[in-house]
GROMACS .gro file of C-alpha atoms in nm:
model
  278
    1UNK     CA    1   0.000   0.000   0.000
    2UNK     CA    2   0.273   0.232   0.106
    3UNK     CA    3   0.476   0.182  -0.248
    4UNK     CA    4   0.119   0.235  -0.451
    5UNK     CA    5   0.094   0.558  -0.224
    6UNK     CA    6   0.409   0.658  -0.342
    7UNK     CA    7   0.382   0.600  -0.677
    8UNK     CA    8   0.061   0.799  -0.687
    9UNK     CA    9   0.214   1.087  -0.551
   10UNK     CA   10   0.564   1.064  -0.797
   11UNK     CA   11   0.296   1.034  -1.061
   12UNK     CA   12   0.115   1.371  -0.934
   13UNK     CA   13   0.453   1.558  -0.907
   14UNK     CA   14   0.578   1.502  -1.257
   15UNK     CA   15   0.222   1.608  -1.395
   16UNK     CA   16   0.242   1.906  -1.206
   17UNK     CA   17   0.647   1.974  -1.292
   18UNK     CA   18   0.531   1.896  -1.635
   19UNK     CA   19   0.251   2.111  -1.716
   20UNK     CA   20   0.407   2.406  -1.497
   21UNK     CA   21   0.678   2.360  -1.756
   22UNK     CA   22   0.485   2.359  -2.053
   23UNK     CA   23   0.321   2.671  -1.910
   24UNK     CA   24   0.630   2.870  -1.832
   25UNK     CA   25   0.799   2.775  -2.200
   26UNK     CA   26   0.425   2.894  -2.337
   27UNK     CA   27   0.393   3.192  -2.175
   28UNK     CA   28   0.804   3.309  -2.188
   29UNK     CA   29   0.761   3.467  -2.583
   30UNK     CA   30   0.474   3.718  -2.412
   31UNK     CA   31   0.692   3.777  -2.053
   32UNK     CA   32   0.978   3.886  -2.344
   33UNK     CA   33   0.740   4.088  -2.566
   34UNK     CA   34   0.609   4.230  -2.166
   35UNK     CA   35   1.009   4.292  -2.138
   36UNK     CA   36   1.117   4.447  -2.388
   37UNK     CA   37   0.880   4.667  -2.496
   38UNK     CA   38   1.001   4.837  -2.213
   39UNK     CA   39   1.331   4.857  -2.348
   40UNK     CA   40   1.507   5.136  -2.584
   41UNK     CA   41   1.580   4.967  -2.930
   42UNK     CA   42   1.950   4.873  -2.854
   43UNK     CA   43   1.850   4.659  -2.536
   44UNK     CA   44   1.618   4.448  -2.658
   45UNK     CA   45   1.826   4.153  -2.818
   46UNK     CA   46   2.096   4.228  -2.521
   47UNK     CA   47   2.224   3.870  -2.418
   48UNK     CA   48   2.176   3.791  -2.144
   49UNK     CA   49   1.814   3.881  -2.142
   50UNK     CA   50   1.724   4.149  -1.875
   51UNK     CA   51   1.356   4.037  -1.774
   52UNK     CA   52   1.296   4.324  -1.546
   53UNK     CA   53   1.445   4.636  -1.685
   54UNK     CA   54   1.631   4.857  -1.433
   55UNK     CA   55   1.517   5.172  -1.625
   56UNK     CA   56   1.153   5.110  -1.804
   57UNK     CA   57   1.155   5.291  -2.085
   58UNK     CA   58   0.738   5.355  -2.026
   59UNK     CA   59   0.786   5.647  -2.294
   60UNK     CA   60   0.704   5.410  -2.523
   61UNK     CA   61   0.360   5.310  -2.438
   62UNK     CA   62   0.359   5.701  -2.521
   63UNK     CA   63   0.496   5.764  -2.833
   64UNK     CA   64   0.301   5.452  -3.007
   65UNK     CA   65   0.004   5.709  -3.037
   66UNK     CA   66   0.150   5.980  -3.185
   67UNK     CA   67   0.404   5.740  -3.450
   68UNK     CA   68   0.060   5.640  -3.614
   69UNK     CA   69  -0.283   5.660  -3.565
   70UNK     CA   70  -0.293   5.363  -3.335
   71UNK     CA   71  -0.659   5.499  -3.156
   72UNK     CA   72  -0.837   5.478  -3.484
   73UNK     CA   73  -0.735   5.150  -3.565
   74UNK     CA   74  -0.815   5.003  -3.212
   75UNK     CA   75  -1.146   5.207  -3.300
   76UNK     CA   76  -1.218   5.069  -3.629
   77UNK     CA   77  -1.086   4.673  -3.474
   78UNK     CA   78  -1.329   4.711  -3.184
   79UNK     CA   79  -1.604   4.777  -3.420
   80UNK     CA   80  -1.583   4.540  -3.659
   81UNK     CA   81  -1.474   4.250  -3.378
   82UNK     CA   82  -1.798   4.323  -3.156
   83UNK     CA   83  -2.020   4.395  -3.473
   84UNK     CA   84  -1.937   4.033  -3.624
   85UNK     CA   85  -1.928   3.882  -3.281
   86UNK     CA   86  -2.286   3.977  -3.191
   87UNK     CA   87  -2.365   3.856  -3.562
   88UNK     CA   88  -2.173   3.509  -3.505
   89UNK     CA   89  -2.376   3.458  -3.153
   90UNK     CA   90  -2.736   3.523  -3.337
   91UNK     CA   91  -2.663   3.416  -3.660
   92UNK     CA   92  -2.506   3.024  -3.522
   93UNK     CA   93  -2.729   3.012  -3.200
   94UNK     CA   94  -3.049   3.045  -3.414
   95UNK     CA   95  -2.946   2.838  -3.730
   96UNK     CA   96  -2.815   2.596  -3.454
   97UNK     CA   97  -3.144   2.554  -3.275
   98UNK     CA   98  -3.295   2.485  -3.597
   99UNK     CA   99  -3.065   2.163  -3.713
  100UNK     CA  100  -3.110   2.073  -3.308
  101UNK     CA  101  -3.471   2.072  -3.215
  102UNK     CA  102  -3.680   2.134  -3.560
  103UNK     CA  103  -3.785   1.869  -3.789
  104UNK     CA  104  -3.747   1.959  -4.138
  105UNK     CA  105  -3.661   1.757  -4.479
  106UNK     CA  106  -3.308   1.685  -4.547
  107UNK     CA  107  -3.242   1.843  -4.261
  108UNK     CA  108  -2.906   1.608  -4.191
  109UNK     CA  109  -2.823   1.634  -4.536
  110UNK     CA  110  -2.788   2.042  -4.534
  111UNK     CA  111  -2.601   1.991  -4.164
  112UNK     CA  112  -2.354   1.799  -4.292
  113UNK     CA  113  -2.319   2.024  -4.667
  114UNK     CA  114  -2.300   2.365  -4.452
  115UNK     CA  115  -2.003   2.181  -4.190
  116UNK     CA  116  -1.844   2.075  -4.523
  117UNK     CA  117  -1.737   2.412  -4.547
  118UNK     CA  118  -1.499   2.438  -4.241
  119UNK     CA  119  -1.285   2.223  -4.438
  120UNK     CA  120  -1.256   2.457  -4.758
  121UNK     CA  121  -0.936   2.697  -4.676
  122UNK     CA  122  -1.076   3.060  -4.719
  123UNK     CA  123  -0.807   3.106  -4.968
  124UNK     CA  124  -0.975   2.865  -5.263
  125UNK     CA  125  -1.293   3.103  -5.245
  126UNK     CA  126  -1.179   3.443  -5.143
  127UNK     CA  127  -1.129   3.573  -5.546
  128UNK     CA  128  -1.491   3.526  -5.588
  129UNK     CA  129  -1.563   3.757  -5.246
  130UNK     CA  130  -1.390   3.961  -5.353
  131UNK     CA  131  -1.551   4.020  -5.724
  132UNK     CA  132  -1.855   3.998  -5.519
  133UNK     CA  133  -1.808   4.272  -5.253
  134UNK     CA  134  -1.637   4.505  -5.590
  135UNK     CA  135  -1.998   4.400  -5.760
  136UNK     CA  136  -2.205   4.499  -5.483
  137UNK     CA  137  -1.980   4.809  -5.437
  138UNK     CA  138  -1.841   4.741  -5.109
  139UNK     CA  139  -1.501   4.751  -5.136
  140UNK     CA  140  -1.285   4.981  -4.895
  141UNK     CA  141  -1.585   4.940  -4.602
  142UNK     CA  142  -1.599   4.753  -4.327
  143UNK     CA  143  -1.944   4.638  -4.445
  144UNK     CA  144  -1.792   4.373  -4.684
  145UNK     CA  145  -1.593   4.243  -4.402
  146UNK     CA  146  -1.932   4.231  -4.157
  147UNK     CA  147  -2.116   4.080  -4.448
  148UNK     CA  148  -1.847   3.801  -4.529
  149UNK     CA  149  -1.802   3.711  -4.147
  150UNK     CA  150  -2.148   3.706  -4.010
  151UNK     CA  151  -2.183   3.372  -4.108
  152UNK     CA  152  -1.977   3.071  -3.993
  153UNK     CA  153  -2.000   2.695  -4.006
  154UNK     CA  154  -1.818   2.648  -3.683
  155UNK     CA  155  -2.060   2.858  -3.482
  156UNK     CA  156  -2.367   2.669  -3.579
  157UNK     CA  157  -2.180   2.369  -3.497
  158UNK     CA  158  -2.077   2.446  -3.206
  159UNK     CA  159  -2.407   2.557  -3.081
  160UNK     CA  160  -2.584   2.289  -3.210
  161UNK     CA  161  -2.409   2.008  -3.036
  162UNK     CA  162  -2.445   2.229  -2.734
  163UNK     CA  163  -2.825   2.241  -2.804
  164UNK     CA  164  -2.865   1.834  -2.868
  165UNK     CA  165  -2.765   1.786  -2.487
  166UNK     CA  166  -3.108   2.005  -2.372
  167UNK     CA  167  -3.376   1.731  -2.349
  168UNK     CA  168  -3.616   1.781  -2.594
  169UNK     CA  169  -3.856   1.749  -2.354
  170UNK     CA  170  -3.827   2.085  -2.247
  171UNK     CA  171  -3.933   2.237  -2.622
  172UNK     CA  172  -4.208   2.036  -2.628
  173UNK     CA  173  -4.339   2.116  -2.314
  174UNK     CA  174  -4.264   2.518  -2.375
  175UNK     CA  175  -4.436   2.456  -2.701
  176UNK     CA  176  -4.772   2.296  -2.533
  177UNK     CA  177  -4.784   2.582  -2.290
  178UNK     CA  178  -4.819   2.824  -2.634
  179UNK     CA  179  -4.474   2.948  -2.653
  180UNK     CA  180  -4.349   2.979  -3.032
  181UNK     CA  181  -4.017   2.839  -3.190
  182UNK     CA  182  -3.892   3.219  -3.158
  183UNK     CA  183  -4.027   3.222  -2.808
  184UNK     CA  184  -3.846   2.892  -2.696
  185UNK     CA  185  -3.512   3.009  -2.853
  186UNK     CA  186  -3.505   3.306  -2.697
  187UNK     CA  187  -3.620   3.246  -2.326
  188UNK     CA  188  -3.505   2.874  -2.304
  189UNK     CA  189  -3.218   2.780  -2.515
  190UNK     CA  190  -3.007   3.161  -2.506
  191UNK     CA  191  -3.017   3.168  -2.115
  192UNK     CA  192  -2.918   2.786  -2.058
  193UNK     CA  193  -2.633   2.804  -2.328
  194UNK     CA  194  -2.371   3.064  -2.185
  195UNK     CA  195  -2.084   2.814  -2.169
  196UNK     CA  196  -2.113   2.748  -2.584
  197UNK     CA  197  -2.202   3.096  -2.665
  198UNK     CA  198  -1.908   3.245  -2.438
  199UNK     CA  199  -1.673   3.007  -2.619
  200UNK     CA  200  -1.819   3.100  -2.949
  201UNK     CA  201  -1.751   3.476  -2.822
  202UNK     CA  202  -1.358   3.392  -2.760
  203UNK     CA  203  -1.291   3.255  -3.047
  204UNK     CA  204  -1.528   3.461  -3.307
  205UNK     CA  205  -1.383   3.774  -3.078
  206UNK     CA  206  -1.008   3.634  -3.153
  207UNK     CA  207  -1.008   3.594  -3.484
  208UNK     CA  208  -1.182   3.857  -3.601
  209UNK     CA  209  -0.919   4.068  -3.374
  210UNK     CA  210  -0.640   3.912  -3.483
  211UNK     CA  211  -0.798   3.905  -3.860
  212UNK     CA  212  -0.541   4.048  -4.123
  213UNK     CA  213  -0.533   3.900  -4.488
  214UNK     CA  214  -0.927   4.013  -4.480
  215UNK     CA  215  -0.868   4.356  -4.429
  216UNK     CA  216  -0.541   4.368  -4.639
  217UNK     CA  217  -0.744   4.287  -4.905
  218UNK     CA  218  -1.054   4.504  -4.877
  219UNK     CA  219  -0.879   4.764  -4.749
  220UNK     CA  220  -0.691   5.038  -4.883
  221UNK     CA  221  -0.780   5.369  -4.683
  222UNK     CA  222  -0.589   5.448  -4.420
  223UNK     CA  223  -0.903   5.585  -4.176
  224UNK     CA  224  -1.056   5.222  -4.261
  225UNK     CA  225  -0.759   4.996  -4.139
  226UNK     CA  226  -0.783   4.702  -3.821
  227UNK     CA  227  -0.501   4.729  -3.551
  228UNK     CA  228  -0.320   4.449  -3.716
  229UNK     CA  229  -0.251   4.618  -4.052
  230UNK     CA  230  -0.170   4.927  -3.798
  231UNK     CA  231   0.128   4.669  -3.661
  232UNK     CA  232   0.244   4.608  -3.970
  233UNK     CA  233   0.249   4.979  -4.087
  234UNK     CA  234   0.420   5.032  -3.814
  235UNK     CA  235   0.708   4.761  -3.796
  236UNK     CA  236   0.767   4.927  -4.192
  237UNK     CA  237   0.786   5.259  -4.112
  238UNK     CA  238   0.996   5.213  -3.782
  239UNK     CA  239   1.211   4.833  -3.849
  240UNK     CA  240   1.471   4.961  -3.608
  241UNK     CA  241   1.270   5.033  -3.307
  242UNK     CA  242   1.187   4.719  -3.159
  243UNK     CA  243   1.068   4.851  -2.866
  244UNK     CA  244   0.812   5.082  -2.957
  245UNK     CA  245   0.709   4.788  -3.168
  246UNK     CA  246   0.656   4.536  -2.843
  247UNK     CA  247   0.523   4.788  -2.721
  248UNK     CA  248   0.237   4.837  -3.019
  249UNK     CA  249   0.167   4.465  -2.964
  250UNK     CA  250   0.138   4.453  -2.621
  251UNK     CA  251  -0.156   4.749  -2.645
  252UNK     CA  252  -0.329   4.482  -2.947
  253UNK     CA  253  -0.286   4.218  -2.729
  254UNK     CA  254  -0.493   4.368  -2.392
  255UNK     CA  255  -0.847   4.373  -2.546
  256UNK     CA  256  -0.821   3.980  -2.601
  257UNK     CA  257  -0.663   3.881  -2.282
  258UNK     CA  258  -0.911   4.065  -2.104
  259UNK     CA  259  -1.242   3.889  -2.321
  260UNK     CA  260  -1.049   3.542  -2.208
  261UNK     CA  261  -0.959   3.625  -1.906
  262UNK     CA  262  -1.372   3.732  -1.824
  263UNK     CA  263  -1.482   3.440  -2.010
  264UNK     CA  264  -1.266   3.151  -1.917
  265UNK     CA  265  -1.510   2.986  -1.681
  266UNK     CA  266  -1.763   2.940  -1.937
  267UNK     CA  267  -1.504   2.875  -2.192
  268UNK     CA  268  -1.404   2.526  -2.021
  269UNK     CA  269  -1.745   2.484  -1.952
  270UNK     CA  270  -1.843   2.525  -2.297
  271UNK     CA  271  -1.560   2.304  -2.463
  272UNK     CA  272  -1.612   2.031  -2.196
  273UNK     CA  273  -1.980   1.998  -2.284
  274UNK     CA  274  -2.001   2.033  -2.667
  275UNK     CA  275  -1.754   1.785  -2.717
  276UNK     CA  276  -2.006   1.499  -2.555
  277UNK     CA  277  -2.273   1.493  -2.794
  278UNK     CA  278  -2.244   1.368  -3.176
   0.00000   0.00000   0.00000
């Protein structure tokens, strides 16, 4: 018993040595990009690395604001991420409650066409968006990019295997008592899916933030560019000064540590529970 005991515990200690390792070698790239974008230019690569800087340089968290417009592209990034977010969340929850608790002809079939999607890369299809948006005269607004990612695959499935572990029982009775399908959606599956819809929040929220081939390519004006074409702007106009660049990416970085950090709870929740169902 005592040797089992033992082994238990060794077996406990090297999970926890291991995954505090894996954490600290995850999490050293941001503690650097942390470091040195309080750094001047000339310290930054300095070998070996200074982690806490004996004179933070926190002029730089300054002068990021005035080398471009940095506040209008934060602007025009926070508005398109929460505009397509909000779209994502009624968009997939609704389309999702449909494949879940409806009955409908070929209802599996068009499931398992609009999922079939997820596996064409964006890049085989994105010519023909982008003849479309010209068509439609949408090019150079952030409408084509709300437009192109208010829909998404994932989303509904996400939601939808989210939705298939809510006994149907509960529909049917809401529908007896004279509630509609509108009327069920909205006061019975919404409120008892916040783990799947803050998951499908932090990662619609992400990459929409993080987005940059979609608006390299639609666009051009400088008033109408995301953060992340900002960054890159940026690193052109000033390749020698690293630190005002960590320091750039640190400020793009905040807004989507702070959505995970204020959803995480519901984000484990949410990936723990729409993984059960098929």
């Amino acid at each position: 018993m005592r040797i089992a005991g033992r082994r238990v515990i060794a077996k406990t200690v090297l999970l926890y040595v291991i995954v505090l390792t894996v954490t600290m070698v995850m999490l050293m790239p941001f503690a650097w990009m942390l470091s040195a974008s309080l750094k001047l230019s000339r310290d930054v690569f300095a070998f070996p690395i200074e982690w806490i800087p004996s004179q933070p340089q926190w002029q730089n968290y300054v002068d990021i604001w005035t080398k471009i417009p940095l506040a209008l592209f934060i602007y025009n990034t926070s508005k398109l991420t929460i505009i397509v977010t909000l779209l994502q969340l009624l968009t997939s929850s609704f389309a999702a409650y449909a494949f879940a608790k409806l009955n409908f002809p070929y209802k599996n079939t068009l499931f398992l066409g609009y999922i079939a999607t997820i596996a064409m890369p964006w890049q085989v299809y994105m010519v023909p968006q982008f003849l479309l948006m010209r068509e439609f005269g949408l090019n150079n607004t952030h409408l084509a990019l709300i437009c192109l990612q208010a829909f998404t695959a994932f989303g509904v499935f996400l939601m939808r295997q989210f939705y298939m572990s809510i006994p149907t029982e509960l529909c049917e009775a809401a529908r007896i008592d004279g509630m509609n399908e509108y009327q069920i959606w909205a006061r019975i599956m919404l409120p008892l899916s916040k783990p799947a819809l803050s998951t499908l929040t932090i990662f619609t929220f992400v990459s929409t933030w993080n987005d940059f081939l979609g608006p390299m390519i639609y666009l051009t004006k400088t008033e109408l560019k995301t953060v992340q074409i900002g960054l890159r702007m940026f690193i052109s106009q000033y390749s020698a000064e690293y630190g005002l660049i960590m320091a750039a990416s640190v400020v793009a970085l905040v807004p989507v540590l702070v959505v995970f950090l204020a959803l995480q709870r519901f984000f484990v929740e949410g990936i723990a529970s729409t993984g059960l169902k098929g």
